[in-house]
Coordinates of C-alpha atoms and ligand atoms in Angstrom, one line a residue:
M143 CA -0.2 -29.9 -22.4
T144 CA 1.1 -26.7 -20.5
K145 CA -1.9 -24.8 -19.1
K146 CA -2.3 -21.1 -19.9
V147 CA -3.0 -18.3 -17.5
A148 CA -3.9 -14.7 -18.3
V149 CA -2.9 -12.3 -15.6
I150 CA -4.7 -8.9 -15.7
G151 CA -2.6 -6.1 -14.5
A152 CA 1.2 -5.7 -13.7
G153 CA 0.7 -4.2 -10.3
V154 CA 2.7 -5.8 -7.5
A155 CA 0.3 -8.7 -6.9
G156 CA 0.0 -9.2 -10.6
L157 CA 3.8 -9.5 -11.3
A158 CA 4.2 -11.7 -8.1
S159 CA 1.5 -14.0 -9.2
A160 CA 2.8 -14.2 -12.7
I161 CA 6.3 -15.2 -11.4
R162 CA 4.9 -17.9 -9.1
L163 CA 2.7 -19.4 -11.8
Q164 CA 5.4 -19.4 -14.5
H165 CA 7.7 -20.9 -11.9
E166 CA 5.2 -23.6 -11.3
G167 CA 5.3 -24.5 -15.0
Y168 CA 2.1 -22.6 -16.4
E169 CA 2.3 -20.5 -19.5
V170 CA 1.7 -17.1 -18.3
E171 CA 0.8 -14.0 -20.2
L172 CA 0.4 -10.6 -18.4
F173 CA -1.9 -7.9 -19.8
E174 CA -1.3 -4.4 -18.4
K175 CA -3.1 -1.3 -19.6
E176 CA -0.2 1.1 -18.8
A177 CA 3.3 1.3 -20.5
I178 CA 5.4 0.1 -17.6
P179 CA 5.1 -2.4 -14.8
G180 CA 4.3 -1.7 -11.1
G181 CA 0.8 -0.4 -11.2
K182 CA 0.8 2.1 -8.2
M183 CA 4.3 1.1 -7.7
N184 CA 5.2 3.2 -10.7
R185 CA 7.8 5.8 -11.6
I186 CA 7.7 9.4 -12.8
E187 CA 10.8 10.6 -14.7
K188 CA 10.8 14.3 -15.5
D189 CA 13.5 17.0 -16.3
G190 CA 16.3 14.8 -14.9
Y191 CA 14.4 13.8 -11.6
T192 CA 13.1 10.4 -10.8
F193 CA 10.3 9.8 -8.4
D194 CA 8.6 6.7 -6.9
L195 CA 4.9 7.5 -7.9
G196 CA 3.3 5.7 -5.0
P197 CA 4.7 3.3 -2.4
S198 CA 8.1 4.3 -0.8
L199 CA 8.5 2.7 2.6
V200 CA 9.8 -0.8 2.4
M201 CA 8.7 -2.9 5.4
M202 CA 9.0 -6.7 5.9
P203 CA 11.8 -7.1 3.5
E204 CA 11.7 -10.9 3.7
I205 CA 8.3 -10.9 1.9
Y206 CA 9.9 -8.8 -0.9
K207 CA 12.8 -11.3 -1.2
E208 CA 10.7 -14.4 -1.2
V209 CA 9.5 -13.8 -4.7
F210 CA 13.1 -14.0 -5.9
E211 CA 14.2 -16.8 -3.7
L212 CA 11.5 -19.1 -4.8
A213 CA 12.9 -19.0 -8.2
G214 CA 16.4 -19.8 -6.9
R215 CA 17.7 -16.2 -7.3
D216 CA 19.7 -14.1 -4.8
P217 CA 17.5 -11.1 -4.0
D218 CA 20.5 -8.9 -3.6
D219 CA 21.0 -9.2 -7.4
Y220 CA 17.6 -7.7 -8.0
I221 CA 16.6 -5.5 -5.0
P222 CA 19.6 -4.5 -3.1
M223 CA 18.4 -3.0 0.3
T224 CA 19.8 -0.8 3.0
R225 CA 18.3 -0.5 6.4
L226 CA 17.4 3.0 7.6
D227 CA 18.2 4.3 11.0
P228 CA 16.6 6.5 12.1
M229 CA 13.7 5.2 10.2
Y230 CA 12.1 8.6 9.8
S231 CA 11.6 12.0 11.4
A232 CA 8.3 13.1 12.7
F233 CA 7.7 16.9 12.9
F234 CA 5.0 18.4 15.3
G235 CA 6.1 21.9 14.6
P236 CA 9.0 23.9 13.2
D237 CA 11.3 24.0 16.3
E238 CA 14.0 21.5 17.0
K239 CA 12.2 20.4 20.1
D240 CA 9.1 19.4 18.1
R241 CA 11.1 16.9 15.7
Y242 CA 11.6 13.3 16.6
D243 CA 13.9 11.1 14.9
V244 CA 12.5 7.5 15.2
S245 CA 15.1 4.8 15.4
S246 CA 14.3 1.1 15.3
D247 CA 17.5 0.3 17.2
L248 CA 16.0 -0.4 20.6
V249 CA 18.9 1.1 22.6
T250 CA 18.6 4.4 20.8
L251 CA 14.9 4.3 20.9
I252 CA 14.5 3.6 24.6
A253 CA 17.0 6.5 25.4
S254 CA 14.8 8.9 23.5
L255 CA 11.5 7.5 25.0
E256 CA 13.1 8.0 28.4
N257 CA 13.5 11.6 27.6
L258 CA 9.7 11.8 27.5
S259 CA 9.1 9.7 30.7
D260 CA 10.1 6.4 32.3
E261 CA 6.4 5.6 32.5
D262 CA 6.0 6.0 28.7
A263 CA 9.0 4.1 27.9
K264 CA 7.7 1.3 30.0
G265 CA 4.3 1.6 28.3
F266 CA 5.9 1.4 24.9
L267 CA 7.5 -1.9 25.9
S268 CA 4.2 -3.3 27.1
Y269 CA 2.5 -2.1 23.8
L270 CA 5.2 -4.0 21.9
Q271 CA 4.6 -7.2 23.9
D272 CA 0.8 -6.9 23.5
I273 CA 0.9 -6.3 19.8
Y274 CA 3.5 -8.8 19.1
G275 CA 1.4 -11.6 20.6
R276 CA -1.5 -10.4 18.4
F277 CA 0.7 -10.2 15.2
I278 CA 1.8 -13.9 15.7
V279 CA -1.9 -14.9 15.7
A280 CA -2.7 -12.8 12.6
K281 CA 0.4 -14.1 10.8
D282 CA -0.2 -17.7 11.5
H283 CA -4.0 -17.9 11.2
F284 CA -5.3 -14.9 9.1
L285 CA -2.8 -13.1 6.8
Q286 CA -1.5 -16.1 4.9
R287 CA -4.5 -18.1 4.2
P288 CA -7.8 -17.8 2.2
F289 CA -11.3 -18.0 3.5
R290 CA -12.9 -20.2 0.8
S291 CA -16.1 -20.8 2.7
A292 CA -18.0 -19.5 5.7
L293 CA -16.8 -22.5 7.7
D294 CA -13.1 -21.6 7.2
F295 CA -13.8 -18.8 9.6
Y296 CA -17.0 -19.9 11.6
N297 CA -15.4 -22.8 13.6
P298 CA -14.5 -22.8 17.2
F299 CA -10.7 -22.8 16.6
M300 CA -10.8 -19.7 14.3
I301 CA -13.3 -17.8 16.4
K302 CA -10.8 -18.3 19.3
Q303 CA -8.0 -17.0 17.3
A304 CA -10.0 -14.0 16.1
L305 CA -10.9 -13.1 19.8
K306 CA -7.2 -13.2 20.5
L307 CA -6.7 -10.4 17.8
K308 CA -8.9 -8.0 20.0
T309 CA -9.9 -6.1 16.9
F310 CA -12.9 -4.4 18.3
D311 CA -10.9 -1.4 19.9
T312 CA -9.4 1.4 17.7
A313 CA -5.7 1.8 17.2
S314 CA -5.6 5.2 18.9
H315 CA -7.6 4.0 21.9
S316 CA -5.5 0.9 22.3
I317 CA -2.2 2.8 22.3
G318 CA -3.6 5.2 24.7
K319 CA -3.9 2.4 27.2
F320 CA 0.0 2.0 27.1
V321 CA 1.4 5.4 26.6
K322 CA 0.1 8.8 27.9
D323 CA 2.2 11.2 25.9
K324 CA -0.1 12.5 23.0
R325 CA 2.7 12.9 20.6
M326 CA 3.9 9.4 21.2
Q327 CA 0.4 8.0 20.9
Q328 CA 0.2 9.7 17.4
M329 CA 3.6 8.4 16.5
L330 CA 2.4 4.9 17.4
S331 CA -1.0 5.0 15.5
F332 CA -0.8 7.3 12.4
Q333 CA 0.6 4.4 10.4
T334 CA -2.8 2.9 9.9
L335 CA -2.9 5.6 7.3
Y336 CA -0.4 3.4 5.2
I337 CA -3.3 1.2 4.4
G338 CA -5.8 4.1 4.1
V339 CA -7.7 3.9 7.4
S340 CA -7.9 6.3 10.3
P341 CA -6.2 5.3 13.6
N342 CA -9.2 6.7 15.3
N343 CA -11.6 4.3 13.5
G344 CA -9.4 1.5 12.1
P345 CA -9.3 -1.8 14.1
S346 CA -6.6 -1.8 16.9
L347 CA -4.9 -4.8 15.2
Y348 CA -3.5 -2.2 12.7
S349 CA -1.2 -1.0 15.4
I350 CA 0.9 -4.0 14.2
I351 CA 2.2 -1.6 11.5
P352 CA 4.4 0.5 13.8
M353 CA 5.4 -2.7 15.5
I354 CA 6.6 -4.1 12.2
E355 CA 8.7 -0.9 11.7
F356 CA 10.2 -1.2 15.2
L357 CA 11.0 -4.9 15.1
Y358 CA 11.9 -5.4 11.5
G359 CA 13.0 -2.0 10.4
V360 CA 12.4 0.3 7.3
W361 CA 14.5 -0.4 4.3
F362 CA 15.4 1.3 1.1
I363 CA 15.8 -0.4 -2.2
K364 CA 18.5 1.2 -4.4
G365 CA 16.9 3.2 -7.2
G366 CA 13.7 3.5 -5.1
M367 CA 10.7 1.3 -4.8
Y368 CA 10.2 1.1 -8.5
T369 CA 13.4 -1.2 -8.7
M370 CA 11.2 -3.9 -7.1
A371 CA 8.5 -3.6 -9.9
K372 CA 11.2 -3.6 -12.6
S373 CA 13.0 -6.5 -11.0
M374 CA 9.9 -8.6 -10.7
E375 CA 9.3 -7.9 -14.5
R376 CA 12.9 -8.9 -15.2
L377 CA 12.5 -12.2 -13.2
F378 CA 9.2 -13.0 -14.9
L379 CA 10.8 -12.5 -18.4
E380 CA 13.8 -14.6 -17.4
L381 CA 11.4 -17.3 -16.4
G382 CA 10.1 -17.2 -20.0
G383 CA 6.8 -15.1 -19.2
K384 CA 5.3 -12.8 -21.8
V385 CA 4.2 -9.3 -20.9
N386 CA 1.9 -6.9 -23.0
Y387 CA 1.9 -3.3 -22.2
N388 CA -0.6 -0.7 -23.3
T389 CA -3.0 -3.6 -23.5
P390 CA -6.2 -2.9 -21.6
V391 CA -8.4 -5.9 -20.9
E392 CA -12.1 -5.2 -21.7
R393 CA -13.8 -8.3 -20.2
I394 CA -13.2 -11.6 -18.7
L395 CA -14.7 -14.4 -20.8
I396 CA -17.1 -16.4 -18.8
Q397 CA -19.5 -19.2 -19.8
D398 CA -21.6 -21.4 -17.5
K399 CA -19.8 -19.7 -14.6
K400 CA -16.3 -20.7 -15.9
A401 CA -13.7 -18.2 -17.0
Y402 CA -12.0 -19.1 -20.2
G403 CA -10.0 -16.2 -21.3
I404 CA -10.0 -12.4 -21.8
Q405 CA -11.3 -10.0 -24.4
L406 CA -8.9 -7.4 -25.5
Q407 CA -9.7 -4.3 -27.8
N408 CA -9.4 -6.3 -31.0
K409 CA -9.0 -10.0 -29.9
K410 CA -9.9 -12.8 -27.7
V411 CA -7.2 -14.6 -25.8
L412 CA -8.3 -18.1 -24.6
T413 CA -6.7 -19.5 -21.5
D414 CA -7.3 -22.1 -18.8
F415 CA -7.3 -19.6 -15.9
V416 CA -7.6 -15.9 -15.3
L417 CA -5.9 -14.2 -12.5
C418 CA -7.1 -10.7 -12.1
N419 CA -4.9 -8.0 -10.4
A420 CA -7.0 -5.1 -11.4
D421 CA -8.7 -3.5 -8.4
F422 CA -11.4 -5.9 -7.3
P423 CA -14.3 -3.5 -7.2
Y424 CA -13.5 -2.1 -10.6
A425 CA -12.9 -5.6 -12.0
I426 CA -16.1 -7.2 -10.7
K427 CA -18.1 -4.3 -12.0
N428 CA -16.5 -3.8 -15.4
L429 CA -14.5 -6.9 -16.4
V430 CA -17.0 -9.5 -14.9
Q431 CA -20.1 -8.8 -17.0
D432 CA -21.7 -12.2 -16.4
K433 CA -24.3 -11.4 -13.8
A434 CA -24.3 -15.0 -12.2
A435 CA -20.4 -14.8 -11.9
K436 CA -20.6 -11.6 -9.9
G437 CA -22.5 -13.4 -7.1
K438 CA -23.2 -11.0 -4.2
Y439 CA -21.0 -8.3 -5.7
T440 CA -23.6 -6.4 -7.6
D441 CA -22.9 -2.8 -8.8
K442 CA -25.1 -1.6 -6.0
K443 CA -23.1 -3.6 -3.5
I444 CA -19.8 -2.3 -4.9
D445 CA -21.1 1.2 -4.5
S446 CA -22.2 0.8 -0.9
M447 CA -18.9 -0.5 0.2
K448 CA -16.4 1.7 2.2
Y449 CA -13.2 2.8 0.5
S450 CA -9.8 3.6 1.9
C451 CA -8.4 7.2 1.6
S452 CA -6.8 8.6 -1.4
C453 CA -3.8 10.9 -1.9
F454 CA -2.6 14.1 -3.4
I455 CA 1.0 14.1 -4.3
L456 CA 3.4 16.7 -5.5
Y457 CA 6.6 15.7 -7.2
L458 CA 8.9 18.6 -7.1
G459 CA 12.4 18.8 -8.7
M460 CA 14.4 21.3 -6.8
D461 CA 17.5 23.3 -7.7
R462 CA 19.4 22.5 -4.5
K463 CA 19.8 19.9 -1.7
Y464 CA 18.1 20.4 1.7
D465 CA 20.7 19.2 4.3
Q466 CA 18.9 20.5 7.4
V467 CA 16.3 17.7 7.1
E468 CA 18.4 14.6 7.1
Q469 CA 16.0 11.8 6.7
L470 CA 14.5 10.2 3.5
H471 CA 11.0 9.8 5.2
N472 CA 9.5 12.7 7.0
F473 CA 6.0 13.1 8.6
V474 CA 4.7 16.5 9.2
F475 CA 1.8 16.5 11.6
T476 CA -0.7 19.3 11.8
E477 CA -1.4 20.8 15.2
D478 CA -5.0 19.1 15.3
L479 CA -4.2 15.8 14.0
D480 CA -7.7 14.3 15.3
K481 CA -9.6 16.9 13.3
N482 CA -7.5 16.4 10.2
L483 CA -8.2 12.6 10.4
E484 CA -11.9 13.3 10.9
D485 CA -12.1 15.5 7.9
I486 CA -10.3 13.1 5.6
F487 CA -12.8 10.4 6.3
D488 CA -15.7 12.8 6.4
G489 CA -15.0 14.1 2.9
K490 CA -13.9 17.6 3.9
L491 CA -11.5 19.9 2.1
L492 CA -8.7 20.0 4.6
D493 CA -7.3 22.9 6.3
K494 CA -3.6 22.7 7.3
P495 CA -3.4 19.0 6.4
S496 CA -0.7 16.7 7.7
Y497 CA 1.6 15.4 5.0
Y498 CA 4.5 13.1 4.2
L499 CA 7.9 14.3 2.7
Y500 CA 10.0 11.6 0.8
M501 CA 13.4 12.5 -0.5
A502 CA 14.9 9.5 -2.3
S503 CA 17.7 11.5 -3.7
K504 CA 19.0 11.6 -0.1
M505 CA 19.9 8.0 -0.4
D506 CA 20.4 7.6 -4.1
Q507 CA 21.7 10.7 -5.9
S508 CA 21.0 9.1 -9.3
M509 CA 17.4 10.0 -8.7
A510 CA 18.0 13.8 -9.1
P511 CA 20.7 15.8 -10.8
E512 CA 24.1 16.1 -9.0
G513 CA 23.7 18.5 -5.9
K514 CA 19.9 18.6 -6.2
E515 CA 17.0 17.0 -4.6
G516 CA 13.5 15.6 -5.7
L517 CA 10.6 16.1 -3.1
Y518 CA 7.7 13.9 -2.9
L519 CA 5.0 15.5 -0.8
L520 CA 1.9 13.4 0.0
V521 CA -1.4 14.6 1.5
P522 CA -3.8 11.9 2.6
V523 CA -7.3 13.1 1.2
S524 CA -10.8 11.6 0.9
D525 CA -11.5 9.0 -1.8
L526 CA -13.8 10.2 -4.6
S527 CA -16.9 8.6 -3.1
T528 CA -16.4 10.4 0.2
A529 CA -15.2 13.9 -0.8
D530 CA -17.6 16.6 -0.8
Y531 CA -15.6 18.8 -3.2
E532 CA -14.4 18.4 -6.8
W533 CA -10.9 17.8 -7.9
N534 CA -10.1 20.6 -10.5
E535 CA -7.3 23.1 -11.0
E536 CA -8.5 25.2 -8.1
T537 CA -8.3 22.3 -5.6
V538 CA -4.8 21.3 -6.8
Q539 CA -3.7 24.8 -6.4
Y540 CA -5.3 25.0 -2.9
Y541 CA -3.6 21.8 -1.7
R542 CA -0.3 22.9 -3.3
S543 CA -0.2 26.1 -1.4
Q544 CA -1.3 24.5 1.9
V545 CA 1.6 22.0 1.7
L546 CA 4.3 24.6 0.6
N547 CA 3.1 27.1 3.2
S548 CA 3.7 24.6 6.0
L549 CA 6.9 23.2 4.4
K550 CA 8.3 26.7 4.4
T551 CA 8.2 26.7 8.1
L552 CA 10.8 23.9 8.3
K553 CA 14.5 24.8 8.6
G554 CA 16.1 25.1 5.3
F555 CA 12.8 25.2 3.2
E556 CA 12.0 28.9 3.8
N557 CA 12.4 29.8 0.1
V558 CA 11.1 26.4 -1.2
E559 CA 8.6 28.0 -3.7
N560 CA 11.3 29.7 -5.6
E561 CA 13.6 26.7 -5.8
I562 CA 11.1 24.4 -7.8
V563 CA 12.4 23.8 -11.3
S564 CA 10.2 20.8 -12.2
E565 CA 6.7 19.9 -11.0
T566 CA 4.0 17.3 -11.6
Y567 CA 1.2 15.8 -9.3
M568 CA -1.3 13.0 -8.9
T569 CA -4.9 13.5 -7.6
P570 CA -7.5 10.8 -6.7
L571 CA -8.9 11.3 -10.3
D572 CA -5.5 10.3 -11.7
F573 CA -5.4 7.2 -9.6
E574 CA -8.7 6.2 -10.8
E575 CA -7.9 7.0 -14.4
K576 CA -4.4 5.6 -14.6
F577 CA -4.8 2.5 -12.6
N578 CA -8.5 1.8 -12.5
A579 CA -8.4 2.4 -8.7
Y580 CA -12.1 2.3 -7.7
N581 CA -13.1 5.8 -6.4
G582 CA -9.4 6.8 -6.6
A583 CA -8.9 5.0 -3.3
C584 CA -5.2 4.4 -3.0
F585 CA -5.4 1.4 -0.8
G586 CA -8.6 -0.2 -2.2
L587 CA -11.5 -1.3 -0.1
R588 CA -11.1 0.2 3.5
P589 CA -10.0 -2.6 5.9
N590 CA -12.7 -2.0 8.6
L591 CA -14.0 -4.9 10.5
L592 CA -16.7 -5.8 8.0
Q593 CA -14.4 -5.7 5.1
S594 CA -11.4 -7.7 6.5
N595 CA -10.5 -11.3 6.7
H596 CA -13.4 -13.6 5.6
F597 CA -15.5 -10.5 4.9
R598 CA -13.1 -9.2 2.3
P599 CA -13.3 -10.4 -1.4
Q600 CA -11.3 -13.7 -1.6
A601 CA -8.7 -14.9 -4.0
K602 CA -10.9 -17.7 -5.5
A603 CA -14.0 -16.1 -7.2
K604 CA -17.0 -17.5 -5.3
N605 CA -19.3 -17.8 -8.3
C606 CA -17.0 -18.6 -11.2
E607 CA -14.5 -21.4 -11.7
N608 CA -11.0 -20.7 -13.1
L609 CA -11.1 -17.1 -12.0
Y610 CA -8.8 -15.7 -9.1
F611 CA -8.2 -12.2 -7.7
A612 CA -5.1 -10.7 -6.1
G613 CA -4.4 -7.2 -4.8
S614 CA -5.2 -4.5 -2.4
S615 CA -9.0 -4.9 -2.3
T616 CA -8.8 -8.6 -1.8
H617 CA -7.8 -10.4 1.5
P618 CA -5.4 -9.9 3.3
G619 CA -5.4 -6.2 2.1
A620 CA -3.2 -3.3 1.0
G621 CA 0.5 -2.4 1.3
V622 CA 3.3 -4.0 -0.8
P623 CA 4.1 -7.0 1.5
I624 CA 0.5 -7.7 2.2
V625 CA -0.5 -7.6 -1.6
L626 CA 2.6 -10.0 -2.1
L627 CA 0.9 -12.4 0.3
S628 CA -2.4 -11.9 -1.7
A629 CA -0.5 -13.1 -4.8
K630 CA 0.8 -16.1 -2.9
I631 CA -2.7 -17.0 -1.6
A632 CA -4.2 -16.6 -5.1
V633 CA -1.6 -18.9 -6.6
E634 CA -2.1 -21.5 -4.0
E635 CA -5.8 -21.4 -4.5
L636 CA -5.3 -22.0 -8.2
L637 CA -2.9 -24.8 -7.6
L638 CA -5.2 -26.4 -5.2
D639 CA -8.0 -26.4 -7.8
D640 CA -5.8 -27.5 -10.7
R641 CA -3.6 -30.0 -9.0
G642 CA -5.1 -30.8 -5.7
V643 CA -1.9 -29.4 -4.0
K644 CA -2.4 -28.0 -0.6
A645 CA 0.3 -25.5 0.4
Ligands
FAD875 C1 0.5 7.0 -2.9 C2 0.6 5.7 -2.4 C3 1.6 5.4 -1.4 C4 1.8 4.0 -0.9 N1 2.8 3.9 0.0 C5 3.1 2.7 0.4 C6 4.3 2.4 1.1 O1 5.1 3.3 1.4 N2 4.6 1.0 1.4 C7 3.7 0.0 1.1 O2 4.0 -1.1 1.3 N3 2.6 0.3 0.3 C8 2.3 1.6 0.0 N4 1.2 1.7 -0.8 C9 0.3 0.7 -1.1 C10 0.7 -0.1 -2.3 O3 1.4 0.6 -3.2 C11 -0.3 -0.9 -2.8 O4 -1.0 -1.7 -1.9 C12 0.1 -2.0 -3.9 O5 1.1 -1.4 -4.8 C13 -1.1 -2.4 -4.8 O6 -0.7 -3.4 -5.6 P1 -1.8 -4.2 -6.3 O7 -1.2 -5.4 -6.7 O8 -3.1 -4.2 -5.6 O9 -2.0 -3.5 -7.7 P2 -2.3 -2.2 -8.4 O10 -1.0 -1.2 -8.2 O11 -3.5 -1.6 -8.1 O12 -2.2 -2.6 -9.8 C14 -3.2 -3.0 -10.7 C15 -2.7 -3.0 -12.1 O13 -3.9 -3.4 -13.0 C16 -3.8 -2.5 -14.1 N5 -5.2 -2.6 -14.7 C17 -6.3 -2.1 -14.2 N6 -7.3 -2.3 -15.0 C18 -6.8 -3.0 -16.1 C19 -7.3 -3.6 -17.3 N7 -8.6 -3.4 -17.5 N8 -6.5 -4.1 -18.2 C20 -5.2 -4.1 -17.9 N9 -4.6 -3.8 -16.8 C21 -5.4 -3.1 -15.9 C22 -3.4 -1.2 -13.5 O14 -2.9 -0.3 -14.6 C23 -2.3 -1.6 -12.5 O15 -1.0 -1.6 -13.1 C24 1.0 3.1 -1.3 C25 0.0 3.3 -2.3 C26 -0.2 4.6 -2.8 C27 -1.1 4.8 -4.0

């Protein structure tokens, strides 16, 4: 008889797991509390403007495509992509000389680095060589495998590999060994914020993120990132899967340390396996109510863990286009970036924060009315457990004016406040309420050393059979391609238990 799997959450990892399992011949049913798929890869539609709610930068496109290829589909039919060059602009001030258009074309890039200094151009190439070697180790031995037991890590071979990763240094310090120009150092390390950790504290291994940008490019999916979520939903339905929206799961049914289904508001659904994509800390606290099945993840432990940063995002519909800033992705750095980063992770209200400006309508005019632009303005802020201030209307207005005051200094945006015709926003509280992101942390558990690899929650529940987890707070971590890998690992773990198949 076909075995049944309940997947909790239609986030990226939930959708990818559901596709993989349905493709393997299981009868899969997805249960999502929200009305549409994607989780944080969601969409906001307002007054004729369409915004990606969360993720926007497509990196490692091969991993996105794999989900479609495994089911024999041509990814171009689902997620047509264009490579961006330049990948983005970095602004260190309003003047033209303070703006850097960052290319992933090595010929163009080297020319612009040589403008800084030959020494730094050489340093950049040495950085690439060093980090690429570490990336290969991470890819082959850490990112694509589970750690079921302590021995999976604590053995001579793995310890040797772990040492090769050289994770004890911070990203900023490690980059500083290769390049001397302060701005270039910042451009090669701020990307750790993509996974919610500071470059000044996060393990140096995370400087693989800019390396991935330089070597594999940054891409845009037609229709924005949400096309990926919608296309995964489409593929899952084509394969015969079932999706239930507006259906919050209240509890994972567990008896004798074995999961046997889920409890909805008004009914039980009995299944052979449960795969949970809801954020791990939230899920283990609220959905796993059986004490023995929680194992070491007691409520106290969950609250003592460290969380990634959160985000405040403004989504603005504008009544014109902004041609003076050409790129889709733009990073605007504050003068004292180190202080800004320190304040985010110390819980302070930020003064003159750095922010990210994304204008999808530059690539796809269908995302805004003809001749107009949609602005997505993201400020990295503290998660709710770290913030020493409340999120209320006053805080929203404070950050709104901080961002707009800075944006006004960029060419073309001088009158930006008067050009807004539609407006909405997301705060850390919204991330918590809408997606059950614990502490509103946008990237789940913080990927510091003690919460990475074998220390991070794993795909297979340690103290409960037939229960698996996938998503940002589990190994290997956050970011769309990385949670796609977590889905792959979770499904492989389930297959190993059920069929004895080792991938
Ligand atoms: C603002 C922002 C910007 C980002 N930018 C990028 C980027 O540019 N590039 C990139 O690669 N990554 C980016 N990320 C990270 C990336 O979006 C996430 O790592 C990834 O989308 C998380 O996917 P997930 O599978 O962990 O699930 P989530 O998105 O957390 O989904 C979990 C799902 O479970 C559902 N759920 C929770 N509880 C229940 C319940 N009880 N019952 C039913 N359903 C439930 C939720 O509603 C949600 O749909 C960004 C994230 C944010 C927030």
